[in-house]
GROMACS .gro file of C-alpha atoms in nm:
model
  401
    1MET     CA    1  -2.548   6.768  -6.542
    2ALA     CA    2  -2.282   6.727  -6.272
    3LYS     CA    3  -2.206   6.369  -6.187
    4LYS     CA    4  -2.327   6.277  -5.840
    5SER     CA    5  -2.026   6.217  -5.614
    6GLU     CA    6  -1.979   5.869  -5.482
    7LYS     CA    7  -1.996   5.810  -5.110
    8PRO     CA    8  -1.665   5.724  -4.941
    9ASP     CA    9  -1.618   5.362  -4.838
   10TRP     CA   10  -1.628   5.442  -4.468
   11VAL     CA   11  -1.967   5.608  -4.510
   12VAL     CA   12  -2.109   5.300  -4.681
   13LEU     CA   13  -1.979   5.091  -4.396
   14PHE     CA   14  -2.192   5.279  -4.143
   15SER     CA   15  -2.503   5.345  -4.349
   16THR     CA   16  -2.785   5.179  -4.152
   17THR     CA   17  -2.871   5.174  -3.789
   18ILE     CA   18  -2.621   5.149  -3.504
   19ALA     CA   19  -2.318   4.933  -3.441
   20ILE     CA   20  -2.028   4.833  -3.224
   21LEU     CA   21  -1.687   4.707  -3.339
   22VAL     CA   22  -1.390   4.597  -3.137
   23TRP     CA   23  -1.010   4.561  -3.151
   24ILE     CA   24  -0.763   4.463  -2.889
   25PRO     CA   25  -0.553   4.724  -2.677
   26VAL     CA   26  -0.588   4.830  -2.301
   27SER     CA   27  -0.415   4.917  -1.974
   28ALA     CA   28  -0.467   4.800  -1.621
   29GLN     CA   29  -0.626   5.010  -1.361
   30PRO     CA   30  -0.896   4.963  -1.102
   31SER     CA   31  -1.100   5.248  -1.239
   32ARG     CA   32  -1.276   5.469  -0.989
   33THR     CA   33  -1.623   5.341  -0.942
   34SER     CA   34  -1.897   5.587  -1.017
   35GLU     CA   35  -2.270   5.586  -0.965
   36PRO     CA   36  -2.461   5.339  -1.187
   37LEU     CA   37  -2.559   5.514  -1.507
   38VAL     CA   38  -2.920   5.570  -1.603
   39ILE     CA   39  -2.915   5.856  -1.852
   40PRO     CA   40  -2.607   6.005  -2.030
   41ARG     CA   41  -2.501   6.359  -1.966
   42VAL     CA   42  -2.613   6.492  -2.306
   43VAL     CA   43  -2.983   6.462  -2.385
   44SER     CA   44  -3.079   6.545  -2.744
   45ARG     CA   45  -3.366   6.762  -2.852
   46MET     CA   46  -3.684   6.608  -2.989
   47TYR     CA   47  -3.689   6.590  -3.371
   48LEU     CA   48  -3.756   6.223  -3.450
   49SER     CA   49  -4.101   6.071  -3.484
   50PRO     CA   50  -4.206   5.795  -3.240
   51ASP     CA   51  -4.168   5.538  -3.518
   52GLU     CA   52  -3.814   5.657  -3.601
   53LEU     CA   53  -3.721   5.645  -3.233
   54ARG     CA   54  -3.842   5.285  -3.199
   55LYS     CA   55  -3.625   5.181  -3.495
   56LEU     CA   56  -3.300   5.322  -3.353
   57ARG     CA   57  -3.048   5.042  -3.300
   58PHE     CA   58  -2.672   5.019  -3.254
   59LYS     CA   59  -2.508   4.824  -3.538
   60PRO     CA   60  -2.401   4.466  -3.459
   61THR     CA   61  -2.041   4.413  -3.348
   62VAL     CA   62  -1.814   4.146  -3.199
   63GLY     CA   63  -1.965   3.987  -2.888
   64THR     CA   64  -1.653   3.858  -2.707
   65ILE     CA   65  -1.286   3.957  -2.697
   66GLN     CA   66  -1.034   3.715  -2.546
   67LEU     CA   67  -0.680   3.837  -2.484
   68SER     CA   68  -0.388   3.810  -2.245
   69GLU     CA   69  -0.281   4.069  -1.990
   70GLY     CA   70  -0.064   4.345  -2.134
   71HIS     CA   71  -0.231   4.353  -2.476
   72GLU     CA   72  -0.449   4.630  -2.614
   73ALA     CA   73  -0.826   4.609  -2.662
   74LYS     CA   74  -1.023   4.825  -2.903
   75LEU     CA   75  -1.402   4.850  -2.889
   76ASN     CA   76  -1.626   5.034  -3.135
   77CYS     CA   77  -1.993   5.108  -3.158
   78SER     CA   78  -2.187   5.308  -3.416
   79ILE     CA   79  -2.540   5.420  -3.485
   80ASP     CA   80  -2.726   5.603  -3.764
   81ILE     CA   81  -2.971   5.881  -3.673
   82PRO     CA   82  -3.208   6.004  -3.949
   83ASP     CA   83  -3.186   6.370  -3.846
   84THR     CA   84  -2.881   6.598  -3.873
   85ARG     CA   85  -3.014   6.853  -3.621
   86LEU     CA   86  -2.960   6.622  -3.322
   87GLU     CA   87  -2.642   6.643  -3.114
   88PRO     CA   88  -2.635   6.325  -2.905
   89ALA     CA   89  -2.329   6.173  -2.736
   90ILE     CA   90  -2.252   5.804  -2.695
   91LEU     CA   91  -2.176   5.693  -2.340
   92TRP     CA   92  -1.982   5.376  -2.251
   93VAL     CA   93  -2.061   5.161  -1.947
   94LYS     CA   94  -1.872   4.868  -1.795
   95ASP     CA   95  -2.077   4.629  -1.583
   96SER     CA   96  -2.351   4.898  -1.568
   97ASN     CA   97  -2.111   5.166  -1.434
   98GLU     CA   98  -2.003   5.464  -1.644
   99LEU     CA   99  -1.664   5.415  -1.813
  100LEU     CA  100  -1.451   5.729  -1.807
  101PRO     CA  101  -1.130   5.817  -1.994
  102ASN     CA  102  -0.798   5.811  -1.806
  103ILE     CA  103  -0.432   5.740  -1.868
  104HIS     CA  104  -0.515   5.380  -1.967
  105VAL     CA  105  -0.854   5.427  -2.134
  106VAL     CA  106  -0.870   5.647  -2.445
  107MET     CA  107  -1.205   5.746  -2.596
  108ASN     CA  108  -1.270   5.899  -2.939
  109GLU     CA  109  -1.592   5.995  -3.118
  110LEU     CA  110  -1.651   6.065  -3.487
  111HIS     CA  111  -1.963   6.241  -3.619
  112SER     CA  112  -2.037   6.238  -3.992
  113ILE     CA  113  -2.339   6.336  -4.205
  114THR     CA  114  -2.442   6.173  -4.535
  115ASP     CA  115  -2.771   6.225  -4.722
  116GLY     CA  116  -2.946   6.367  -4.414
  117VAL     CA  117  -2.831   6.083  -4.183
  118SER     CA  118  -2.596   6.145  -3.889
  119THR     CA  119  -2.356   5.860  -3.813
  120LEU     CA  120  -2.195   5.844  -3.468
  121LEU     CA  121  -1.889   5.623  -3.420
  122SER     CA  122  -1.738   5.586  -3.072
  123THR     CA  123  -1.411   5.406  -3.000
  124VAL     CA  124  -1.258   5.290  -2.670
  125ILE     CA  125  -0.894   5.181  -2.655
  126ILE     CA  126  -0.778   5.006  -2.338
  127LYS     CA  127  -0.399   4.996  -2.320
  128HIS     CA  128  -0.214   4.713  -2.146
  129VAL     CA  129  -0.523   4.518  -2.042
  130GLN     CA  130  -0.530   4.374  -1.690
  131ARG     CA  131  -0.767   4.134  -1.517
  132VAL     CA  132  -0.957   4.429  -1.365
  133ASP     CA  133  -1.060   4.529  -1.721
  134ALA     CA  134  -1.251   4.206  -1.775
  135GLY     CA  135  -1.627   4.256  -1.789
  136GLU     CA  136  -1.924   4.352  -2.004
  137TYR     CA  137  -1.910   4.675  -2.204
  138ARG     CA  138  -2.204   4.853  -2.371
  139CYS     CA  139  -2.280   5.179  -2.551
  140ARG     CA  140  -2.571   5.396  -2.443
  141LEU     CA  141  -2.741   5.686  -2.616
  142SER     CA  142  -3.015   5.906  -2.471
  143ILE     CA  143  -3.230   6.068  -2.736
  144SER     CA  144  -3.570   6.232  -2.692
  145ASN     CA  145  -3.600   6.080  -2.340
  146MET     CA  146  -3.545   5.730  -2.478
  147LEU     CA  147  -3.241   5.522  -2.385
  148VAL     CA  148  -3.085   5.312  -2.664
  149GLU     CA  149  -2.839   5.045  -2.553
  150SER     CA  150  -2.607   4.828  -2.761
  151ASP     CA  151  -2.555   4.454  -2.731
  152PRO     CA  152  -2.281   4.370  -2.481
  153ILE     CA  153  -1.914   4.326  -2.568
  154SER     CA  154  -1.750   4.087  -2.323
  155ILE     CA  155  -1.376   4.124  -2.253
  156GLN     CA  156  -1.216   3.807  -2.114
  157VAL     CA  157  -0.860   3.849  -1.984
  158GLU     CA  158  -0.625   3.553  -1.952
  159ALA     CA  159  -0.369   3.596  -1.676
  160GLN     CA  160   0.001   3.569  -1.752
  161PRO     CA  161   0.179   3.349  -1.494
  162SER     CA  162   0.476   3.582  -1.465
  163ARG     CA  163   0.280   3.906  -1.436
  164THR     CA  164   0.262   4.070  -1.095
  165SER     CA  165  -0.071   4.163  -0.939
  166GLU     CA  166  -0.222   4.510  -0.929
  167LEU     CA  167  -0.048   4.594  -0.599
  168LEU     CA  168   0.212   4.856  -0.682
  169VAL     CA  169   0.575   4.799  -0.594
  170ILE     CA  170   0.770   5.014  -0.840
  171PRO     CA  171   0.627   5.307  -1.042
  172ARG     CA  172   0.623   5.294  -1.420
  173VAL     CA  173   0.898   5.555  -1.467
  174VAL     CA  174   1.244   5.455  -1.342
  175SER     CA  175   1.506   5.730  -1.348
  176ARG     CA  176   1.862   5.702  -1.466
  177MET     CA  177   2.148   5.666  -1.215
  178TYR     CA  178   2.320   5.998  -1.138
  179LEU     CA  179   2.301   6.029  -0.757
  180SER     CA  180   2.554   5.887  -0.515
  181PRO     CA  181   2.441   5.623  -0.263
  182ASP     CA  182   2.459   5.884   0.013
  183GLU     CA  183   2.242   6.130  -0.183
  184LEU     CA  184   1.991   5.856  -0.252
  185ARG     CA  185   1.964   5.767   0.117
  186LYS     CA  186   1.889   6.130   0.202
  187LEU     CA  187   1.599   6.165  -0.043
  188ARG     CA  188   1.278   6.245   0.145
  189PHE     CA  189   0.940   6.386   0.055
  190LYS     CA  190   0.873   6.714   0.233
  191PRO     CA  191   0.632   6.697   0.529
  192THR     CA  192   0.268   6.774   0.452
  193VAL     CA  193  -0.070   6.767   0.624
  194GLY     CA  194  -0.133   6.431   0.791
  195THR     CA  195  -0.513   6.424   0.802
  196ILE     CA  196  -0.788   6.589   0.600
  197GLN     CA  197  -1.141   6.583   0.742
  198LEU     CA  198  -1.429   6.696   0.523
  199SER     CA  199  -1.792   6.629   0.442
  200GLU     CA  200  -1.925   6.442   0.141
  201GLY     CA  201  -1.955   6.662  -0.168
  202HIS     CA  202  -1.660   6.885  -0.081
  203GLU     CA  203  -1.325   6.899  -0.263
  204ALA     CA  204  -1.000   6.751  -0.128
  205LYS     CA  205  -0.658   6.874  -0.239
  206LEU     CA  206  -0.342   6.673  -0.166
  207ASN     CA  207   0.015   6.783  -0.235
  208CYS     CA  208   0.357   6.624  -0.211
  209SER     CA  209   0.698   6.754  -0.317
  210ILE     CA  210   1.059   6.641  -0.318
  211ASP     CA  211   1.397   6.799  -0.399
  212ILE     CA  212   1.645   6.603  -0.613
  213PRO     CA  213   2.007   6.731  -0.624
  214ASP     CA  214   2.054   6.654  -0.994
  215THR     CA  215   1.882   6.826  -1.286
  216ARG     CA  216   1.954   6.542  -1.532
  217LEU     CA  217   1.703   6.306  -1.369
  218GLU     CA  218   1.352   6.273  -1.507
  219PRO     CA  219   1.151   6.091  -1.238
  220ALA     CA  220   0.773   6.091  -1.204
  221ILE     CA  221   0.573   6.094  -0.880
  222LEU     CA  222   0.315   5.820  -0.845
  223TRP     CA  223   0.015   5.836  -0.609
  224VAL     CA  224  -0.126   5.535  -0.427
  225LYS     CA  225  -0.441   5.494  -0.217
  226ASP     CA  226  -0.440   5.212   0.037
  227SER     CA  227  -0.137   5.065  -0.151
  228ASN     CA  228  -0.315   5.062  -0.491
  229GLU     CA  229  -0.217   5.297  -0.773
  230LEU     CA  230  -0.436   5.607  -0.798
  231LEU     CA  231  -0.515   5.714  -1.154
  232PRO     CA  232  -0.680   6.029  -1.292
  233ASN     CA  233  -1.042   6.026  -1.405
  234ILE     CA  234  -1.338   6.263  -1.418
  235HIS     CA  235  -1.338   6.292  -1.036
  236VAL     CA  236  -0.960   6.281  -0.971
  237VAL     CA  237  -0.740   6.547  -1.132
  238MET     CA  238  -0.361   6.517  -1.116
  239ASN     CA  239  -0.102   6.785  -1.192
  240GLU     CA  240   0.278   6.782  -1.171
  241LEU     CA  241   0.517   7.077  -1.168
  242HIS     CA  242   0.893   7.045  -1.231
  243SER     CA  243   1.121   7.338  -1.147
  244ILE     CA  244   1.501   7.381  -1.126
  245THR     CA  245   1.682   7.617  -0.888
  246ASP     CA  246   2.059   7.623  -0.821
  247GLY     CA  247   2.110   7.275  -0.964
  248VAL     CA  248   1.824   7.120  -0.763
  249SER     CA  249   1.513   6.976  -0.930
  250THR     CA  250   1.190   7.021  -0.734
  251LEU     CA  251   0.894   6.798  -0.815
  252LEU     CA  252   0.550   6.903  -0.692
  253SER     CA  253   0.252   6.673  -0.749
  254THR     CA  254  -0.109   6.768  -0.674
  255VAL     CA  255  -0.422   6.554  -0.656
  256ILE     CA  256  -0.766   6.718  -0.652
  257ILE     CA  257  -1.063   6.493  -0.566
  258LYS     CA  258  -1.390   6.658  -0.666
  259HIS     CA  259  -1.713   6.593  -0.478
  260VAL     CA  260  -1.560   6.359  -0.218
  261GLN     CA  261  -1.764   6.051  -0.128
  262ARG     CA  262  -1.719   5.787   0.143
  263VAL     CA  263  -1.534   5.562  -0.103
  264ASP     CA  264  -1.258   5.827  -0.120
  265ALA     CA  265  -1.172   5.786   0.249
  266GLY     CA  266  -0.837   5.615   0.301
  267GLU     CA  267  -0.461   5.656   0.317
  268TYR     CA  268  -0.281   5.834   0.032
  269ARG     CA  269   0.095   5.838  -0.035
  270CYS     CA  270   0.339   5.958  -0.299
  271ARG     CA  271   0.600   5.721  -0.441
  272LEU     CA  272   0.910   5.790  -0.646
  273SER     CA  273   1.136   5.528  -0.801
  274ILE     CA  274   1.486   5.656  -0.857
  275SER     CA  275   1.800   5.449  -0.928
  276ASN     CA  276   1.613   5.131  -0.826
  277MET     CA  277   1.527   5.279  -0.486
  278LEU     CA  278   1.167   5.347  -0.384
  279VAL     CA  279   1.104   5.669  -0.190
  280GLU     CA  280   0.766   5.695  -0.020
  281SER     CA  281   0.600   5.991   0.151
  282ASP     CA  282   0.430   5.993   0.488
  283PRO     CA  283   0.060   5.907   0.459
  284ILE     CA  284  -0.215   6.161   0.410
  285SER     CA  285  -0.539   6.031   0.560
  286ILE     CA  286  -0.871   6.148   0.415
  287GLN     CA  287  -1.155   6.113   0.662
  288VAL     CA  288  -1.500   6.174   0.519
  289GLU     CA  289  -1.745   6.303   0.779
  290VAL     CA  290  -2.066   6.102   0.795
  291ARG     CA  291  -2.342   6.039   1.049
  292PRO     CA  292  -2.224   5.857   1.363
  293ARG     CA  293  -2.280   5.491   1.438
  294PRO     CA  294  -2.546   5.398   1.700
  295PRO     CA  295  -2.451   5.391   2.069
  296THR     CA  296  -2.387   5.058   2.243
  297HIS     CA  297  -2.387   4.920   2.598
  298VAL     CA  298  -2.691   5.122   2.704
  299THR     CA  299  -2.724   5.048   3.075
  300VAL     CA  300  -2.946   5.160   3.360
  301THR     CA  301  -2.702   5.236   3.642
  302GLU     CA  302  -2.948   5.359   3.908
  303ARG     CA  303  -3.322   5.318   3.968
  304GLN     CA  304  -3.546   5.535   4.185
  305SER     CA  305  -3.921   5.569   4.222
  306ASN     CA  306  -3.945   5.868   3.987
  307LYS     CA  307  -3.632   5.850   3.768
  308LEU     CA  308  -3.367   5.628   3.614
  309THR     CA  309  -2.999   5.697   3.546
  310LEU     CA  310  -2.873   5.583   3.208
  311SER     CA  311  -2.521   5.544   3.064
  312TRP     CA  312  -2.403   5.440   2.715
  313THR     CA  313  -2.098   5.404   2.494
  314PRO     CA  314  -2.106   5.625   2.184
  315GLY     CA  315  -2.055   5.466   1.843
  316HIS     CA  316  -1.795   5.588   1.592
  317ASP     CA  317  -1.838   5.965   1.560
  318GLY     CA  318  -1.820   5.963   1.178
  319PHE     CA  319  -1.507   6.183   1.193
  320SER     CA  320  -1.714   6.471   1.332
  321PRO     CA  321  -1.747   6.545   1.706
  322LEU     CA  322  -2.065   6.432   1.879
  323THR     CA  323  -2.261   6.726   2.020
  324THR     CA  324  -2.589   6.588   2.154
  325CYS     CA  325  -2.761   6.260   2.231
  326GLN     CA  326  -3.133   6.196   2.248
  327ILE     CA  327  -3.288   5.945   2.490
  328THR     CA  328  -3.619   5.792   2.386
  329VAL     CA  329  -3.830   5.677   2.683
  330ARG     CA  330  -4.132   5.461   2.609
  331GLU     CA  331  -4.365   5.340   2.885
  332VAL     CA  332  -4.445   4.969   2.867
  333SER     CA  333  -4.821   4.906   2.862
  334ARG     CA  334  -4.955   4.712   3.159
  335ARG     CA  335  -5.263   4.584   2.979
  336GLU     CA  336  -5.352   4.514   2.621
  337GLY     CA  337  -5.484   4.821   2.444
  338GLU     CA  338  -5.356   5.064   2.706
  339VAL     CA  339  -5.228   5.394   2.563
  340THR     CA  340  -4.871   5.470   2.672
  341THR     CA  341  -4.652   5.778   2.639
  342THR     CA  342  -4.318   5.830   2.462
  343ARG     CA  343  -4.079   6.105   2.572
  344PHE     CA  344  -3.759   6.244   2.419
  345ILE     CA  345  -3.481   6.386   2.634
  346ASN     CA  346  -3.195   6.580   2.470
  347VAL     CA  347  -2.858   6.566   2.643
  348THR     CA  348  -2.540   6.763   2.570
  349VAL     CA  349  -2.239   6.532   2.549
  350PRO     CA  350  -1.991   6.437   2.679
  351PRO     CA  351  -2.034   6.287   2.937
  352PHE     CA  352  -2.234   5.995   2.801
  353HIS     CA  353  -2.476   5.943   3.087
  354SER     CA  354  -2.788   6.121   3.208
  355GLU     CA  355  -3.081   6.107   3.443
  356VAL     CA  356  -3.425   6.028   3.302
  357PRO     CA  357  -3.663   6.218   3.536
  358GLY     CA  358  -4.039   6.252   3.567
  359LEU     CA  359  -4.124   5.879   3.568
  360GLN     CA  360  -4.400   5.693   3.749
  361ALA     CA  361  -4.322   5.461   4.037
  362MET     CA  362  -4.326   5.084   3.983
  363THR     CA  363  -4.350   5.125   3.604
  364LYS     CA  364  -4.160   4.953   3.325
  365TYR     CA  365  -3.991   5.157   3.053
  366ASN     CA  366  -3.804   5.086   2.727
  367LEU     CA  367  -3.511   5.316   2.661
  368SER     CA  368  -3.296   5.384   2.353
  369VAL     CA  369  -3.027   5.640   2.267
  370SER     CA  370  -2.924   5.820   1.944
  371CYS     CA  371  -2.630   6.062   1.912
  372SER     CA  372  -2.569   6.341   1.659
  373ASN     CA  373  -2.280   6.524   1.491
  374GLU     CA  374  -2.279   6.797   1.224
  375GLN     CA  375  -2.387   6.544   0.960
  376GLY     CA  376  -2.698   6.428   1.148
  377ALA     CA  377  -2.823   6.170   1.394
  378SER     CA  378  -2.715   5.809   1.432
  379PRO     CA  379  -2.961   5.520   1.424
  380ASN     CA  380  -3.110   5.438   1.763
  381SER     CA  381  -2.937   5.192   1.993
  382LYS     CA  382  -3.094   4.862   2.088
  383TRP     CA  383  -3.380   4.898   2.335
  384VAL     CA  384  -3.322   4.818   2.702
  385GLU     CA  385  -3.599   4.761   2.954
  386SER     CA  386  -3.597   4.873   3.316
  387ASN     CA  387  -3.843   4.980   3.584
  388THR     CA  388  -3.872   5.238   3.857
  389THR     CA  389  -3.887   5.134   4.222
  390GLY     CA  390  -4.190   5.154   4.450
  391GLY     CA  391  -4.254   5.445   4.683
  392VAL     CA  392  -4.498   5.714   4.779
  393LEU     CA  393  -4.419   6.057   4.637
  394THR     CA  394  -4.559   6.388   4.743
  395LEU     CA  395  -4.702   6.615   4.479
  396GLN     CA  396  -4.399   6.844   4.521
  397GLU     CA  397  -4.156   6.552   4.466
  398ARG     CA  398  -4.341   6.450   4.150
  399PHE     CA  399  -4.307   6.794   4.000
  400LYS     CA  400  -3.944   6.811   4.107
  401GLY     CA  401  -3.876   6.479   3.938
   0.00000   0.00000   0.00000
């Protein structure tokens, strides 16, 4: 009879439930915040019994990692699943937000099968850890509509006194010195669009390019948003093209932001460090169109027996032109329990003032204004109270008002 093969050591190491291990390597970067995670992207099919599902656990791992800025952190978690037909994926979260791979965060996953048990091992390597990387990390696995979560791994980062803060001054890649001082002074990024206006959920594409009169240089363009380094992730894609024509190197860098949200609004620039000189592009402003802010300074400027004249100051337009405003007119009850009427008057704007006709003489009214753009209506302004004057109106004047 053939001798049964022995299991490899690494299989024995991960033979029971689920676990998390950790080393030490990382890199600084304020990672793009994403929506808090509830369920991972990959949901496995249902093969396990309810009792097997209840027993699923990540394997124990180190609880705390303490290290200084600039070092590398390595985190592991693993879990055994007693069914080889499942195809789940481990998801990492940091402080309850999904952790995504980028130039500083490397993720790897290993899937092995032994004696009908699938073992998943997921590794996160954070290069050149910074203070922004401190926090609580966990693994999550969604399987048969049940969420399994590991114990937390806490990364504690000790600041180095001599290390500069996250604010970028010089890019990581510094080119060698081949250009003359006069050539360096003339280096400029080519003009590009100054402002991009778009709605949430759309895609934004930003470009910048520069010509360098020396093909021996190997610079790299760096993007910053509101003076902080912009790094690629699942929502931000970066590409760079390097071409040479007639002894001139042309660098073209592109940033694509998928499914723009309000948090993406801001000022973007390109930076290039060459021969210890920093070249910076003109800003590109991304303005994300949202609903306008409520109007202010709602004022009754004229009172008559059958109408009021109202003016107001519009709130911020949400980067989309205001098209209409709606005046809400609510009659103030004179006695307890009296039924009053509420009217809505739509006004094309500008200008931001309008008559409110068809009112009763010697009657109090509350008035409020809301304005709209393509994204929707603003909240209502604060209520103001006013009253019509006294007077006797003919039936014809009432209908005219």
